Amino acid sequence: MNKDLDCGAFLDSLSEYVDGVIDSALCAEIEDHIADCDDCRVVVDTLKKTIYLYHKTSEKTVIPVDVRERLFHRLDLDDFVQEKSLLS
Amino acid sequence: MSKENQEEFSLELLRSGDRAEIARLVDAHSANIYRVALKMLANTQDAEDVLQNTFFKAIQALPTFEGRSSLSTWLYRIAVNESLMLIRQRKPEFDLVMKPDDDEENEHLLTEFTDWCCLPESELMSSEAQGYLDEAIQELSEKLRVVFILRDIEKLSIRETSETLEISEAAVKVRLLRARLVLREMLSKYYGEQLDAEKRG
Ligand SMILES: [Zn+2]
């Protein structure tokens, strides 16, 4: 097996690696590589962080109450608009 | 959320136009649809239009919904199409403008090697930083943006993303990697500057 995976070859598997869906042999090769290659380690870390930040900051997006009311009105569901508040 | 939710809904009731069941469906999925529209369009009024049109069209189509895809995939697909339609209306030059990420080799999308992971979360997620995250995603071409939103923000699988967009899984993977690399570059420049500013004191 090629022990000297170069940075370019590693790029094609980057998504699979950060998503943790890579086969274990290739995963080990990449881990060997980033232990020695600082640029690739930074790429992996900052890529993970990029994905994390987008997910984390979007997670809390909720529908403003007035937007929900107008939605229910448009859908002719005004009589159900109160229901959700009973849950919260 | 899609898979578990699906079981909660009676397709029979939905198809027959049961309004209580439809209201439940709207509440279960509206936050996701609104979020996708907001990220696609970066405008609350446009996002609200997409939200309303998506459910309006879905409710009209429910009687003939065959359930070949999940309800959530189906709703996402309608919302994506509505978003793209709005984008085309607002920007007639849409098809002509190439974004820089479309034809760039992936290797060229790796130029920033600053390690900004050490910045505290309060800084990474400051309201200014969140504004930048929103700006950066708008720099992606629509076809890359939509893949990134579905996969990395909504956390759909590669397969669900490919079903929603009706493109191959291979195409999803290519676009996803490219979108991720472009955003990582942009965030690295942004947070890198903050790191420099800190070092300077
Ligand atoms: Zn390397």
Coordinates of N, CA, C and O in Angstrom, one line a residue, chain A:
Chain A
M1 N 0.8 -1.2 0.0 CA 0.0 0.0 0.0 C 0.9 1.3 0.0 O 1.9 1.3 0.6
N2 N 0.4 2.2 -0.7 CA 1.1 3.5 -0.8 C 1.1 4.3 0.5 O 0.1 4.8 1.0
K3 N 2.3 4.3 1.2 CA 2.4 5.0 2.5 C 2.5 6.5 2.3 O 2.1 7.3 3.2
D4 N 2.9 6.9 1.1 CA 3.1 8.4 0.9 C 2.0 9.0 0.1 O 2.2 9.5 -1.0
L5 N 0.9 8.9 0.7 CA -0.3 9.5 0.1 C 0.0 11.0 -0.1 O 0.3 11.7 0.9
D6 N -0.1 11.5 -1.3 CA 0.2 12.9 -1.4 C -1.1 13.8 -1.2 O -2.2 13.3 -1.2
C7 N -0.9 15.1 -1.0 CA -2.0 15.9 -0.6 C -3.1 15.9 -1.6 O -4.3 16.0 -1.3
G8 N -2.7 15.9 -2.9 CA -3.7 15.9 -4.0 C -4.6 14.7 -3.9 O -5.8 14.8 -4.1
A9 N -4.0 13.5 -3.7 CA -4.8 12.3 -3.8 C -5.8 12.2 -2.6 O -6.9 11.7 -2.7
F10 N -5.4 12.9 -1.5 CA -6.1 12.9 -0.3 C -7.4 13.8 -0.5 O -8.4 13.5 0.1
L11 N -7.3 14.8 -1.4 CA -8.4 15.8 -1.6 C -9.7 15.1 -2.1 O -10.7 15.4 -1.6
D12 N -9.5 14.1 -2.9 CA -10.7 13.4 -3.5 C -11.5 12.7 -2.4 O -12.7 12.5 -2.6
S13 N -10.8 12.3 -1.3 CA -11.5 11.5 -0.3 C -11.9 12.4 0.9 O -12.4 11.9 1.9
L14 N -11.7 13.7 0.8 CA -11.9 14.6 1.9 C -13.3 14.6 2.5 O -13.4 14.5 3.7
S15 N -14.3 14.6 1.6 CA -15.7 14.6 2.1 C -16.0 13.3 2.9 O -16.5 13.4 4.0
E16 N -15.6 12.2 2.3 CA -15.9 10.9 2.9 C -15.1 10.8 4.3 O -15.6 10.3 5.2
Y17 N -13.9 11.4 4.3 CA -13.1 11.4 5.5 C -13.8 12.2 6.6 O -14.0 11.7 7.7
V18 N -14.2 13.4 6.3 CA -14.8 14.3 7.4 C -16.2 13.8 7.8 O -16.6 14.0 8.9
D19 N -16.8 13.1 6.8 CA -18.2 12.5 7.2 C -18.1 11.2 7.9 O -19.1 10.6 8.3
G20 N -16.8 10.6 8.0 CA -16.6 9.4 8.6 C -17.2 8.2 7.9 O -17.7 7.2 8.5
V21 N -17.3 8.3 6.6 CA -17.8 7.2 5.8 C -16.8 6.6 4.8 O -17.1 6.2 3.7
I22 N -15.5 6.6 5.3 CA -14.5 6.2 4.4 C -14.0 4.8 4.8 O -14.1 4.4 6.0
D23 N -13.5 4.0 3.9 CA -13.0 2.7 4.3 C -11.8 2.7 5.2 O -11.0 3.7 5.1
S24 N -11.7 1.8 6.0 CA -10.7 1.9 7.1 C -9.3 2.0 6.7 O -8.4 2.7 7.3
A25 N -8.9 1.3 5.6 CA -7.5 1.3 5.1 C -7.2 2.7 4.6 O -6.1 3.3 5.0
L26 N -8.1 3.3 3.9 CA -7.8 4.7 3.4 C -7.8 5.7 4.5 O -7.0 6.6 4.6
C27 N -8.7 5.5 5.5 CA -8.8 6.3 6.6 C -7.4 6.3 7.4 O -6.9 7.4 7.8
A28 N -6.9 5.1 7.5 CA -5.6 5.0 8.2 C -4.5 5.8 7.5 O -3.6 6.4 8.0
E29 N -4.5 5.6 6.1 CA -3.5 6.3 5.3 C -3.6 7.8 5.5 O -2.6 8.5 5.6
I30 N -4.9 8.3 5.5 CA -5.1 9.7 5.6 C -4.6 10.2 7.0 O -3.9 11.2 7.1
E31 N -4.9 9.4 8.0 CA -4.4 9.8 9.3 C -2.9 9.8 9.5 O -2.4 10.7 10.1
D32 N -2.3 8.8 8.8 CA -0.8 8.9 8.8 C -0.3 10.2 8.1 O 0.6 10.8 8.6
H33 N -1.0 10.5 7.0 CA -0.6 11.7 6.2 C -0.8 12.9 7.0 O 0.2 13.8 7.1
I34 N -1.9 13.1 7.7 CA -2.1 14.4 8.3 C -1.3 14.5 9.6 O -1.1 15.6 10.1
A35 N -0.8 13.4 10.1 CA 0.1 13.5 11.3 C 1.4 14.2 10.9 O 2.0 14.8 11.7
D36 N 1.8 14.0 9.6 CA 3.0 14.6 9.1 C 2.8 15.9 8.3 O 3.8 16.6 8.1
C37 N 1.6 16.1 7.8 CA 1.4 17.2 6.9 C 0.5 18.2 7.6 O -0.7 18.0 7.7
D38 N 1.1 19.3 8.0 CA 0.4 20.3 8.8 C -0.7 21.0 8.0 O -1.8 21.2 8.5
D39 N -0.4 21.3 6.7 CA -1.4 21.9 5.8 C -2.7 21.1 5.7 O -3.8 21.6 5.9
C40 N -2.5 19.8 5.5 CA -3.7 18.9 5.4 C -4.4 18.8 6.7 O -5.6 18.7 6.7
R41 N -3.7 18.8 7.8 CA -4.4 18.7 9.1 C -5.2 19.9 9.3 O -6.4 19.8 9.7
V42 N -4.7 21.1 8.9 CA -5.5 22.3 9.1 C -6.7 22.3 8.1 O -7.8 22.7 8.5
V43 N -6.5 21.8 6.9 CA -7.6 21.7 6.0 C -8.7 20.9 6.6 O -9.9 21.2 6.6
V44 N -8.4 19.7 7.1 CA -9.4 18.8 7.7 C -10.1 19.5 8.9 O -11.3 19.5 9.0
D45 N -9.3 20.1 9.8 CA -9.9 20.7 11.0 C -10.8 21.9 10.6 O -11.9 22.0 11.2
T46 N -10.3 22.7 9.7 CA -11.1 23.9 9.4 C -12.4 23.5 8.5 O -13.4 24.2 8.6
L47 N -12.2 22.5 7.8 CA -13.4 22.0 7.0 C -14.5 21.5 7.9 O -15.7 21.8 7.8
K48 N -14.1 20.6 8.9 CA -15.0 20.1 9.9 C -15.7 21.3 10.6 O -16.9 21.3 10.8
K49 N -14.9 22.3 11.0 CA -15.4 23.4 11.7 C -16.4 24.2 10.8 O -17.4 24.7 11.3
T50 N -16.1 24.4 9.6 CA -16.9 25.1 8.6 C -18.3 24.5 8.6 O -19.4 25.1 8.7
I51 N -18.3 23.1 8.4 CA -19.6 22.4 8.4 C -20.4 22.5 9.7 O -21.6 22.8 9.7
Y52 N -19.6 22.4 10.8 CA -20.2 22.5 12.1 C -20.9 23.9 12.3 O -22.0 24.0 12.8
L53 N -20.2 24.9 11.9 CA -20.7 26.3 12.2 C -21.9 26.5 11.4 O -22.9 27.1 11.9
Y54 N -22.0 26.1 10.1 CA -23.2 26.3 9.3 C -24.4 25.6 9.9 O -25.5 26.1 10.0
H55 N -24.1 24.3 10.3 CA -25.2 23.6 10.9 C -25.7 24.2 12.2 O -26.9 24.4 12.5
K56 N -24.7 24.5 13.1 CA -25.0 25.0 14.4 C -25.8 26.3 14.4 O -26.7 26.5 15.2
T57 N -25.3 27.2 13.5 CA -26.0 28.5 13.5 C -27.3 28.5 12.8 O -28.1 29.4 13.0
S58 N -27.6 27.5 12.1 CA -28.9 27.4 11.4 C -29.9 26.7 12.2 O -31.1 26.9 12.0
E59 N -29.4 25.8 13.0 CA -30.3 24.9 13.8 C -31.4 25.7 14.5 O -32.5 25.2 14.6
K60 N -31.1 26.9 15.0 CA -32.1 27.6 15.8 C -33.0 28.4 15.1 O -33.8 29.1 15.6
T61 N -32.9 28.4 13.7 CA -33.9 29.1 12.9 C -35.3 28.6 13.2 O -35.6 27.4 12.9
V62 N -36.2 29.4 13.7 CA -37.6 29.0 13.8 C -38.4 30.0 13.0 O -37.9 31.0 12.6
I63 N -39.6 29.6 12.8 CA -40.5 30.5 12.1 C -41.1 31.6 13.0 O -41.7 31.2 14.0
P64 N -40.9 32.8 12.7 CA -41.5 33.9 13.5 C -43.0 33.7 13.6 O -43.6 33.2 12.6
V65 N -43.6 34.1 14.7 CA -45.0 33.8 14.9 C -45.9 34.4 13.8 O -46.8 33.8 13.3
D66 N -45.5 35.7 13.4 CA -46.3 36.3 12.4 C -46.2 35.6 11.0 O -47.2 35.5 10.3
V67 N -45.0 35.1 10.7 CA -44.8 34.3 9.5 C -45.7 33.1 9.5 O -46.4 32.7 8.5
R68 N -45.8 32.4 10.6 CA -46.6 31.2 10.8 C -48.1 31.5 10.6 O -48.8 30.8 9.9
E69 N -48.5 32.6 11.2 CA -49.9 33.1 11.1 C -50.3 33.3 9.6 O -51.3 32.9 9.2
R70 N -49.4 34.1 9.0 CA -49.7 34.4 7.5 C -49.7 33.1 6.7 O -50.5 33.0 5.8
L71 N -48.8 32.2 7.0 CA -48.8 30.9 6.3 C -50.1 30.1 6.5 O -50.7 29.7 5.5
F72 N -50.5 30.0 7.8 CA -51.8 29.3 8.0 C -53.0 30.0 7.4 O -53.9 29.4 6.9
H73 N -52.9 31.3 7.3 CA -54.0 32.1 6.6 C -54.0 31.8 5.1 O -55.0 31.5 4.6
R74 N -52.8 31.8 4.5 CA -52.7 31.5 3.1 C -53.2 30.1 2.8 O -53.8 29.9 1.7
L75 N -53.0 29.2 3.7 CA -53.4 27.8 3.5 C -54.8 27.5 3.9 O -55.3 26.4 3.9
D76 N -55.5 28.6 4.3 CA -56.9 28.5 4.8 C -57.0 27.5 6.0 O -57.9 26.7 6.1
L77 N -56.0 27.7 6.9 CA -56.0 26.8 8.1 C -56.0 27.7 9.3 O -55.5 27.3 10.4
D78 N -56.6 28.9 9.2 CA -56.6 29.8 10.3 C -57.1 29.2 11.6 O -56.7 29.5 12.7
D79 N -58.1 28.3 11.5 CA -58.7 27.7 12.7 C -57.7 26.7 13.4 O -58.0 26.3 14.6
F80 N -56.6 26.4 12.8 CA -55.6 25.6 13.5 C -54.4 26.4 14.0 O -53.4 25.8 14.6
V81 N -54.4 27.7 13.8 CA -53.2 28.4 14.1 C -52.8 28.4 15.6 O -51.7 28.6 16.0
Q82 N -53.8 28.3 16.5 CA -53.6 28.3 17.9 C -53.0 26.9 18.4 O -52.3 26.9 19.4
E83 N -53.2 25.9 17.7 CA -52.9 24.5 18.2 C -51.5 24.4 18.7 O -51.3 23.8 19.8
K84 N -50.5 24.9 18.0 CA -49.1 24.7 18.4 C -48.8 25.3 19.7 O -48.0 24.7 20.5
S85 N -49.4 26.4 20.0 CA -49.0 27.1 21.3 C -49.4 26.3 22.5 O -48.9 26.4 23.6
L86 N -50.3 25.4 22.3 CA -50.7 24.5 23.4 C -49.6 23.5 23.8 O -49.4 23.1 24.9
L87 N -48.8 23.2 22.8 CA -47.6 22.3 23.0 C -46.5 23.0 23.7 O -45.8 22.3 24.5
S88 N -46.3 24.3 23.5 CA -45.1 24.9 24.0 C -45.4 25.6 25.3 O -46.4 25.4 26.0

